[in-house]
Short mmCIF file of C-alpha atoms and ligand atoms in Angstrom, two decimals:
data_model
loop_
_atom_site.label_atom_id
_atom_site.label_comp_id
_atom_site.label_asym_id
_atom_site.label_seq_id
_atom_site.Cartn_x
_atom_site.Cartn_y
_atom_site.Cartn_z
CA MET A 1 0.00 0.00 0.00
CA ALA A 2 1.27 3.52 -0.85
CA ASP A 3 2.52 5.58 2.11
CA PRO A 4 -0.06 8.46 2.48
CA LYS A 5 2.72 10.78 3.84
CA LYS A 6 4.82 10.40 0.66
CA PRO A 7 3.86 12.20 -2.58
CA ALA A 8 2.66 9.82 -5.30
CA ALA A 9 5.28 8.92 -7.91
CA GLY A 10 5.46 11.67 -10.53
CA ALA A 11 3.60 14.24 -8.30
CA ALA A 12 5.23 17.67 -7.81
CA ALA A 13 7.01 18.16 -4.43
CA PRO A 14 5.00 20.47 -2.09
CA THR A 15 6.20 24.09 -2.18
CA PRO A 16 7.75 25.11 1.15
CA ALA A 17 5.82 27.86 3.00
CA ALA A 18 7.21 31.33 2.24
CA PRO A 19 9.11 32.80 5.22
CA ARG A 20 7.17 35.33 7.31
CA GLN A 21 7.81 38.94 6.33
CA ASN A 22 7.64 42.00 8.57
CA ARG A 23 6.04 45.30 7.59
CA LEU A 24 9.20 46.24 5.63
CA GLY A 25 8.95 43.03 3.61
CA LEU A 26 12.10 41.67 5.30
CA THR A 27 12.44 38.14 6.67
CA VAL A 28 14.15 37.12 9.89
CA VAL A 29 17.25 36.17 7.85
CA ASP A 30 17.76 39.88 7.18
CA TYR A 31 18.24 40.34 10.95
CA LYS A 32 20.69 37.48 11.49
CA GLY A 33 24.28 37.89 12.65
CA GLY A 34 27.42 35.79 12.49
CA LYS A 35 27.66 32.30 13.96
CA THR A 36 28.15 32.41 17.72
CA THR A 37 31.51 31.45 19.21
CA LEU A 38 30.10 31.38 22.78
CA CYS A 39 29.72 28.10 24.72
CA ALA A 40 26.73 25.94 23.78
CA GLY A 41 23.94 26.69 26.28
CA CYS A 42 25.31 30.13 27.29
CA GLY A 43 22.37 32.38 28.24
CA HIS A 44 23.82 35.17 26.08
CA ASN A 45 22.97 33.22 22.88
CA ALA A 46 19.27 33.10 23.80
CA ILE A 47 19.28 36.86 24.43
CA SER A 48 20.78 37.54 20.98
CA GLU A 49 17.92 35.53 19.45
CA ARG A 50 15.29 37.53 21.35
CA ILE A 51 16.94 40.83 20.33
CA LEU A 52 16.96 40.06 16.62
CA GLU A 53 13.38 38.75 16.74
CA ALA A 54 12.23 41.94 18.51
CA TYR A 55 13.74 44.24 15.85
CA PHE A 56 12.32 41.97 13.13
CA ASP A 57 8.81 41.94 14.64
CA LEU A 58 8.80 45.71 15.10
CA GLY A 59 9.98 46.22 11.51
CA VAL A 60 12.96 48.40 12.44
CA PRO A 61 15.31 48.67 9.42
CA PRO A 62 18.57 46.96 10.50
CA GLU A 63 20.60 49.74 8.83
CA ARG A 64 19.08 52.28 11.27
CA VAL A 65 20.36 50.38 14.32
CA ALA A 66 23.72 51.05 15.98
CA LYS A 67 25.02 48.28 18.28
CA PHE A 68 27.52 49.07 21.03
CA SER A 69 29.39 46.88 23.49
CA GLY A 70 32.42 46.76 25.76
CA ILE A 71 34.52 43.65 26.46
CA GLY A 72 33.43 40.21 27.66
CA CYS A 73 31.57 37.17 26.29
CA SER A 74 28.41 39.30 26.52
CA SER A 75 30.05 42.15 24.64
CA LYS A 76 30.83 39.76 21.78
CA SER A 77 27.08 39.19 21.35
CA PRO A 78 26.37 42.08 18.92
CA ALA A 79 28.39 40.14 16.33
CA TYR A 80 25.76 37.39 16.53
CA PHE A 81 22.71 39.45 15.53
CA MET A 82 21.95 41.99 12.82
CA THR A 83 25.06 42.02 10.66
CA ARG A 84 23.50 44.74 8.52
CA SER A 85 23.51 47.24 11.45
CA HIS A 86 26.31 49.56 12.54
CA SER A 87 28.47 48.12 15.32
CA PHE A 88 31.19 49.38 17.68
CA ASN A 89 32.98 47.02 20.05
CA ALA A 90 34.50 49.50 22.54
CA VAL A 91 37.01 49.18 25.38
CA HIS A 92 36.12 47.32 28.63
CA GLY A 93 33.58 49.41 30.58
CA ARG A 94 33.70 52.34 28.15
CA MET A 95 30.75 51.56 25.89
CA PRO A 96 28.47 54.28 27.41
CA SER A 97 30.68 57.19 26.32
CA VAL A 98 31.06 55.80 22.79
CA ALA A 99 27.31 55.25 22.52
CA THR A 100 26.52 58.72 23.92
CA GLY A 101 28.82 60.37 21.37
CA ALA A 102 27.46 58.39 18.42
CA LEU A 103 23.81 58.99 19.33
CA LEU A 104 24.44 62.70 19.80
CA ALA A 105 26.16 62.88 16.42
CA ASN A 106 23.29 61.09 14.69
CA ARG A 107 19.99 61.20 16.55
CA THR A 108 18.24 59.15 13.86
CA LEU A 109 20.15 56.00 14.82
CA ARG A 110 18.40 53.51 17.13
CA GLY A 111 21.01 52.56 19.71
CA ILE A 112 21.37 49.27 21.57
CA GLY A 113 24.18 48.50 24.00
CA VAL A 114 24.94 44.94 25.07
CA SER A 115 27.18 44.65 28.09
CA GLY A 116 28.06 42.26 30.90
CA ASP A 117 27.76 42.55 34.66
CA GLY A 118 31.55 42.98 34.83
CA ASP A 119 31.62 45.43 31.93
CA THR A 120 28.80 47.49 33.49
CA ALA A 121 28.85 47.05 37.27
CA SER A 122 32.59 46.49 37.89
CA ILE A 123 34.98 48.37 35.58
CA GLY A 124 32.27 50.37 33.81
CA ILE A 125 30.15 51.56 36.73
CA GLY A 126 31.36 55.18 36.46
CA GLN A 127 30.33 55.40 32.82
CA PHE A 128 27.07 53.48 33.33
CA VAL A 129 25.69 55.81 36.02
CA HIS A 130 26.19 58.90 33.86
CA LEU A 131 24.54 57.30 30.82
CA VAL A 132 21.50 56.48 32.95
CA ARG A 133 21.21 59.87 34.67
CA ARG A 134 21.48 61.59 31.29
CA ASN A 135 18.69 59.39 29.91
CA VAL A 136 20.60 58.74 26.68
CA PRO A 137 18.02 57.39 24.20
CA MET A 138 19.06 53.75 23.79
CA VAL A 139 18.37 50.20 24.89
CA TYR A 140 20.95 48.95 27.39
CA VAL A 141 21.03 45.19 27.98
CA ILE A 142 23.14 43.73 30.78
CA GLU A 143 23.74 40.01 30.26
CA ASN A 144 24.15 39.26 33.95
CA ASN A 145 25.85 36.00 34.98
CA GLY A 146 27.53 37.26 38.17
CA VAL A 147 31.02 36.46 36.87
CA TYR A 148 33.68 37.54 34.40
CA GLY A 149 32.97 34.70 31.95
CA LEU A 150 35.59 35.67 29.39
CA THR A 151 38.46 35.69 31.90
CA LYS A 152 37.46 32.33 33.44
CA GLY A 153 34.84 33.10 36.03
CA GLN A 154 36.00 35.54 38.73
CA PHE A 155 33.16 37.21 40.72
CA SER A 156 31.75 40.45 39.34
CA ALA A 157 30.12 43.21 41.39
CA THR A 158 26.64 41.70 40.87
CA ALA A 159 27.54 38.41 42.63
CA ASP A 160 25.29 37.94 45.65
CA PRO A 161 27.06 37.73 49.02
CA GLY A 162 27.30 34.12 50.12
CA SER A 163 27.22 32.71 46.58
CA THR A 164 30.17 30.53 45.62
CA LEU A 165 32.43 29.88 42.67
CA LYS A 166 33.16 26.37 41.43
CA THR A 167 36.51 26.70 43.25
CA GLY A 168 34.64 27.18 46.54
CA ALA A 169 35.49 30.91 46.84
CA VAL A 170 32.66 32.79 48.58
CA ALA A 171 31.42 36.26 47.53
CA ASP A 172 31.74 38.46 50.60
CA LEU A 173 30.89 41.95 49.33
CA PRO A 174 27.41 43.43 48.86
CA ALA A 175 26.04 42.98 45.32
CA ILE A 176 25.29 45.98 43.13
CA ASP A 177 21.70 45.84 41.92
CA THR A 178 21.90 47.68 38.59
CA CYS A 179 18.10 48.05 38.41
CA ALA A 180 17.80 49.64 41.87
CA LEU A 181 20.74 51.89 41.05
CA ALA A 182 19.20 52.94 37.73
CA ILE A 183 15.81 53.74 39.31
CA GLN A 184 17.50 55.74 42.03
CA LEU A 185 19.41 57.73 39.37
CA GLY A 186 16.23 58.64 37.50
CA ALA A 187 16.20 55.98 34.76
CA SER A 188 13.03 56.02 32.68
CA TYR A 189 12.52 52.31 31.75
CA VAL A 190 13.89 49.54 33.95
CA GLY A 191 13.18 45.82 33.70
CA ARG A 192 14.66 42.55 34.81
CA SER A 193 14.26 39.23 33.05
CA PHE A 194 15.83 35.83 32.50
CA SER A 195 17.46 34.56 29.30
CA GLY A 196 15.26 31.44 29.52
CA ASP A 197 11.96 33.36 29.68
CA LYS A 198 11.24 33.88 26.00
CA LYS A 199 7.81 35.51 26.35
CA GLN A 200 8.67 37.99 29.10
CA LEU A 201 12.03 38.97 27.61
CA SER A 202 10.53 39.54 24.14
CA ALA A 203 7.81 41.85 25.48
CA LEU A 204 10.28 43.80 27.65
CA LEU A 205 12.68 44.18 24.70
CA LYS A 206 9.96 45.49 22.40
CA GLY A 207 8.90 48.02 25.03
CA ALA A 208 12.55 49.01 25.46
CA ILE A 209 13.02 49.55 21.71
CA ALA A 210 9.90 51.76 21.57
CA HIS A 211 10.92 53.76 24.67
CA ARG A 212 12.51 57.13 23.96
CA GLY A 213 15.04 57.36 26.85
CA THR A 214 17.48 54.90 28.41
CA ALA A 215 15.77 51.51 28.62
CA LEU A 216 17.75 49.31 30.96
CA LEU A 217 17.19 45.56 30.98
CA ASP A 218 19.14 43.44 33.43
CA VAL A 219 18.84 39.91 32.07
CA LEU A 220 19.96 36.98 34.23
CA SER A 221 22.01 34.92 31.81
CA PRO A 222 23.67 31.85 33.32
CA CYS A 223 27.31 31.14 32.45
CA VAL A 224 27.14 27.39 31.90
CA THR A 225 30.91 27.02 32.07
CA PHE A 226 31.80 28.93 35.24
CA ASN A 227 28.62 29.80 37.17
CA ASP A 228 25.88 27.20 36.80
CA HIS A 229 26.44 25.11 39.91
CA GLU A 230 24.69 24.68 43.23
CA GLY A 231 26.21 27.62 45.17
CA SER A 232 25.44 30.14 42.43
CA THR A 233 22.47 32.52 42.54
CA LYS A 234 22.76 33.12 38.78
CA SER A 235 22.37 29.48 37.69
CA PHE A 236 19.47 28.15 35.59
CA ALA A 237 18.17 26.15 38.57
CA TYR A 238 18.34 29.06 41.06
CA VAL A 239 16.65 31.59 38.79
CA LYS A 240 13.90 29.13 37.81
CA GLU A 241 13.21 28.38 41.46
CA HIS A 242 13.35 32.00 42.74
CA ASP A 243 11.83 33.90 39.80
CA GLU A 244 9.10 36.19 41.12
CA PRO A 245 7.34 37.82 38.14
CA LEU A 246 5.66 41.14 38.96
CA GLN A 247 3.21 40.97 36.08
CA GLU A 248 2.47 39.29 32.76
CA VAL A 249 3.76 41.66 30.10
CA SER A 250 1.98 41.99 26.74
CA TRP A 251 3.07 44.25 23.97
CA VAL A 252 0.86 46.09 21.46
CA PRO A 253 2.82 47.93 18.74
CA ALA A 254 1.59 51.36 17.59
CA PHE A 255 0.99 50.06 14.07
CA GLU A 256 -1.19 47.09 15.02
CA ASP A 257 -4.30 47.11 17.16
CA ILE A 258 -4.37 43.67 18.71
CA THR A 259 -6.90 42.91 21.37
CA VAL A 260 -5.19 41.27 24.27
CA GLU A 261 -7.46 39.51 26.69
CA TYR A 262 -7.26 40.96 30.13
CA ASP A 263 -9.22 41.47 33.24
CA PRO A 264 -9.76 45.26 33.67
CA GLY A 265 -9.46 45.30 37.45
CA THR A 266 -6.01 43.71 37.42
CA THR A 267 -4.28 45.39 34.51
CA VAL A 268 -2.16 48.50 34.04
CA GLU A 269 -1.61 49.87 30.56
CA VAL A 270 1.36 52.13 29.80
CA THR A 271 1.38 54.08 26.53
CA LEU A 272 4.86 54.79 25.24
CA HIS A 273 5.91 57.85 23.30
CA ASP A 274 5.37 56.28 19.85
CA GLY A 275 1.83 55.20 20.73
CA SER A 276 2.65 51.54 21.36
CA ARG A 277 1.35 50.06 24.58
CA LEU A 278 2.61 47.80 27.31
CA ARG A 279 -0.17 45.89 29.02
CA LEU A 280 0.77 44.59 32.40
CA LYS A 281 -1.46 42.04 33.96
CA LYS A 282 -0.72 42.33 37.63
CA LEU A 283 0.17 39.20 39.47
CA GLU A 284 0.81 41.25 42.51
CA GLU A 285 -1.88 43.42 44.02
CA GLY A 286 -1.16 47.14 43.98
CA TYR A 287 2.11 47.14 42.02
CA ASP A 288 2.29 50.11 39.66
CA PRO A 289 5.51 50.40 37.59
CA ARG A 290 5.06 54.20 37.44
CA ASP A 291 5.64 54.50 41.20
CA ARG A 292 9.37 55.01 41.68
CA VAL A 293 9.45 54.72 45.47
CA ALA A 294 7.33 51.56 45.48
CA SER A 295 9.50 49.92 42.82
CA LEU A 296 12.63 50.54 44.87
CA ALA A 297 10.98 49.17 48.00
CA ARG A 298 9.86 45.98 46.17
CA LEU A 299 13.34 45.44 44.76
CA LEU A 300 14.96 45.76 48.18
CA SER A 301 12.51 43.44 49.85
CA ALA A 302 12.92 40.79 47.10
CA GLN A 303 16.68 41.06 47.52
CA GLN A 304 16.33 40.43 51.25
CA ASP A 305 14.26 37.28 50.57
CA GLY A 306 16.73 35.96 47.97
CA ASP A 307 14.12 36.31 45.21
CA VAL A 308 14.72 37.46 41.64
CA LEU A 309 12.02 40.01 40.89
CA THR A 310 11.34 40.04 37.13
CA GLY A 311 9.15 42.13 34.85
CA LEU A 312 8.81 45.84 34.16
CA LEU A 313 10.03 47.40 37.41
CA TYR A 314 9.74 51.08 36.54
CA VAL A 315 8.70 53.26 33.60
CA ASP A 316 8.31 56.98 32.94
CA PRO A 317 7.51 57.36 29.22
CA GLN A 318 7.66 61.18 29.31
CA ALA A 319 11.03 61.75 31.04
CA PRO A 320 13.17 64.23 29.07
CA THR A 321 16.10 62.63 27.26
CA LEU A 322 19.59 64.01 26.86
CA LEU A 323 18.61 65.25 23.38
CA ASP A 324 15.65 67.19 24.82
CA ARG A 325 17.80 68.71 27.54
CA LEU A 326 20.42 69.85 25.03
CA GLY A 327 17.75 71.23 22.67
CA LEU A 328 19.37 69.43 19.72
CA VAL A 329 18.14 70.32 16.24
CA GLU A 330 16.12 67.65 14.43
CA ALA A 331 18.71 67.19 11.66
CA PRO A 332 21.52 64.81 12.69
CA LEU A 333 24.60 66.85 13.72
CA ALA A 334 26.79 64.59 11.56
CA THR A 335 24.97 65.78 8.42
CA LEU A 336 24.98 69.53 9.11
CA PRO A 337 27.07 71.62 6.68
CA ALA A 338 29.73 73.98 8.08
CA GLU A 339 27.50 77.04 7.48
CA ARG A 340 25.04 75.64 10.03
CA THR A 341 27.57 74.62 12.67
CA ARG A 342 29.88 77.65 12.50
CA PRO A 343 28.57 80.89 14.05
CA PRO A 344 28.48 83.72 11.46
CA PRO A 345 31.01 86.62 11.91
CA ALA A 346 28.33 88.94 13.32
CA VAL A 347 27.64 86.51 16.20
CA LEU A 348 31.35 86.15 16.98
CA ASP A 349 31.77 89.95 16.88
CA ALA A 350 28.90 90.33 19.33
CA ILE A 351 30.48 87.81 21.71
CA ASN A 352 33.88 89.52 21.44
CA ASP A 353 32.30 92.93 22.03
CA SER A 354 30.53 91.62 25.12
CA LEU A 355 33.91 90.56 26.57
CA ARG A 356 35.65 93.90 26.07
C1 TPP B 401 40.90 47.46 30.86
C2 TPP B 401 40.67 45.97 30.91
N1 TPP B 401 40.73 45.35 32.11
C3 TPP B 401 40.52 44.02 32.19
C4 TPP B 401 40.25 43.30 31.05
C5 TPP B 401 40.04 41.80 31.15
N2 TPP B 401 38.66 41.42 30.98
C6 TPP B 401 38.17 41.06 29.78
S1 TPP B 401 36.56 40.65 29.83
C7 TPP B 401 36.51 40.93 31.52
C8 TPP B 401 35.25 40.72 32.31
C9 TPP B 401 34.01 40.47 31.50
O1 TPP B 401 32.95 40.17 32.36
P1 TPP B 401 31.47 40.51 31.97
O2 TPP B 401 31.34 41.91 31.51
O3 TPP B 401 30.60 40.10 33.09
O4 TPP B 401 31.21 39.61 30.67
P2 TPP B 401 30.96 38.02 30.53
O5 TPP B 401 32.23 37.50 29.93
O6 TPP B 401 30.68 37.46 31.87
O7 TPP B 401 29.80 37.94 29.62
C10 TPP B 401 37.74 41.35 32.00
C11 TPP B 401 38.00 41.68 33.41
C12 TPP B 401 40.19 44.00 29.81
N3 TPP B 401 39.91 43.39 28.68
N4 TPP B 401 40.42 45.31 29.79
S1 SF4 B 402 32.38 31.29 29.46
FE1 SF4 B 402 30.32 31.56 30.30
S2 SF4 B 402 29.68 33.61 29.63
FE2 SF4 B 402 31.41 32.97 28.33
S3 SF4 B 402 30.50 32.00 26.55
FE3 SF4 B 402 30.93 30.38 27.99
S4 SF4 B 402 29.02 30.13 29.16
FE4 SF4 B 402 28.90 32.11 28.12
MG1 MG B 403 29.51 38.39 33.34
#
């Protein structure tokens, strides 16, 4: 008897389904990067996948995106998504100043920084805090594994006190919570997620891309080679067991009106600057991500209990960005001709006269 799953002899082979296209007519292949050289199972690889899918789904032209990073396994990640975008692999801990300069020079670029917990919270903390307090318009992803993966697993400044290395060394200093720090400094979009939580991370990334100021995402991303053992608080097992989601995050882009099912009494909706919406179904009674003081209090109490609070922790869609504060012209500075950047003689004469 003929096998019903096989085409009959002489029949044409079925045509494979055409790949899904986004609103620009591009397929996900147009958003791919180089082949990863990171360890198999490294959390950073999953984050790269979520990032490229988010830009694809939102229909952002890859050529309009500028990727920035420092040094570390995490900072190698921009090579593994969106080859067609601009990219700058900076010095260890110095990505924020490079990104700030580039985004000031060309305000039409959509910036994304990918950094590590060492790159951001250890060597780069001085640069990080100023990027956040300036509200530089960009997405900033910290791939947080609690160690310096690239240099063989020493503790970083986000390692929780009491956690151990494979060697048995115990972390004895207080951990820096980059989300609490960012909220305290006036950050305008702050979330925490886990590389293994596809749905939550995708929604938070899309919200971050649509946000107009600094959108900080601290993403727990286990280092399978140096920090995925029993004494670690950044291992797959620990995060799965202690993950405390604040809400279920749904994302509605400005260009698509999808009806998301939700229960009115338990949902908060945040409209971002471009008209897209984040719908947050509260799992926790009374949590409002627009309340800065409450978000800090929740973070500190979760920390005390050894829980990993995930979700959208804080958002202020209207906070002025660095570009607003500087009153930058709409045209990118990099494209302005000399006549527009050089003051005319009459202006210089007036300044000189005023100093006489
Ligand atoms: C100025 C400077 N100091 C030290 C180093 C060595 N170094 C390279 S990567 C790294 C830590 C990276 O850790 P993290 O940012 O957490 O990235 P991961 O590898 O864990 O993803 C260090 C200390 C360096 N490259 N440059
Ligand atoms: S050493 Fe750790 S952080 Fe680096 S690629 Fe391997 S698993 Fe990832
Ligand atoms: Mg690290």
